[in-house]
XYZ file of C-alpha atoms in Angstrom:
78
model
C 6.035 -13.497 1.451
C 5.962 -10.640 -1.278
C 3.286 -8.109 -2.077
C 2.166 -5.830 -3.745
C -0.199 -2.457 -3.442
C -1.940 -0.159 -5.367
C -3.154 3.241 -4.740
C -5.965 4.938 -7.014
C -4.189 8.137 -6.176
C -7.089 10.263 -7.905
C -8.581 9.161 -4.805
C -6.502 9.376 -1.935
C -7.447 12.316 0.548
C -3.531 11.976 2.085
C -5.210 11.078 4.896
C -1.748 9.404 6.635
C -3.557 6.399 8.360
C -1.560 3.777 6.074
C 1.987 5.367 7.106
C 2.034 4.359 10.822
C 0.732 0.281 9.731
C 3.028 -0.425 7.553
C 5.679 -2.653 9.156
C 8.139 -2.169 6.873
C 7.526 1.662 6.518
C 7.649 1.671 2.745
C 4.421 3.917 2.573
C 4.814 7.866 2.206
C 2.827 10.881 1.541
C 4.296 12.261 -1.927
C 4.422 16.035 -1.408
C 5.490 16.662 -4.950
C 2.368 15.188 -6.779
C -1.523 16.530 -6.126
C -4.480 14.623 -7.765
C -7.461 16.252 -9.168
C -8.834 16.963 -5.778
C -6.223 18.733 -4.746
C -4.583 16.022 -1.826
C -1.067 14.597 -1.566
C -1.669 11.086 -2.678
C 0.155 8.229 -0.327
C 2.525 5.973 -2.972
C 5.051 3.018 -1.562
C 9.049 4.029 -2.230
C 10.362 0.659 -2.788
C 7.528 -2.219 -4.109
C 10.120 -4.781 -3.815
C 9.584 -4.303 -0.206
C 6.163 -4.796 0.532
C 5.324 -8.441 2.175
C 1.492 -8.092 1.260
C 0.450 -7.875 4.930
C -2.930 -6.099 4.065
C -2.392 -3.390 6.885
C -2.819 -0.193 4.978
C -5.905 -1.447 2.941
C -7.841 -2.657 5.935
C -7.218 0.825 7.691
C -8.107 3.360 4.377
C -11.217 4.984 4.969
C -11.764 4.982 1.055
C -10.911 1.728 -0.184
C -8.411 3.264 -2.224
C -5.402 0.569 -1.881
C -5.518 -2.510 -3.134
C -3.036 -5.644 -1.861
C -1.868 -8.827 -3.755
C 0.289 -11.383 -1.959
C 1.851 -13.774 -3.997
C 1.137 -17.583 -3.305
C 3.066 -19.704 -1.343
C 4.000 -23.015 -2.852
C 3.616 -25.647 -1.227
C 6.464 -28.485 -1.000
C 5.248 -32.094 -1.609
C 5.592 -34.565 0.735
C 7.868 -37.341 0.966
């Protein structure tokens, strides 16, 4: 299945509990961008990757990351 995510970096404290969930360690903490409050905001390195699992949403303290999942199709019977 393939996913999405979205981070409202203005948001994200770089708090690191996404990294370790991710099961197909695509989440990082990007060191060479700082949001208004001063944090390294968490970002994804390769979207194409992402399978939608929900993992680092569920975990964020903040609510910052949101997950869509494509839908499956379903085959018709014969």
């Amino acid at each position: 299945m393939k996913g999405k995510v979205e981070f409202r970096t203005d948001w994200c404290k770089g708090c690191e509990l996404c990294i370790p969930v991710c099961p197909v360690d695509i989440i990082f903490i990007d060191e060479s961008v700082t949001n208004k409050k001063g944090y390294h905001p968490a970002t994804v390195s390769e979207m194409d990757a992402c399978i939608g699992c929900g993992n680092c949403g569920r975990i964020c303290p903040d609510s910052i990351i949101t997950v869509w999942r494509e839908k499956r199709v379903k085959k018709a019977k014969k």
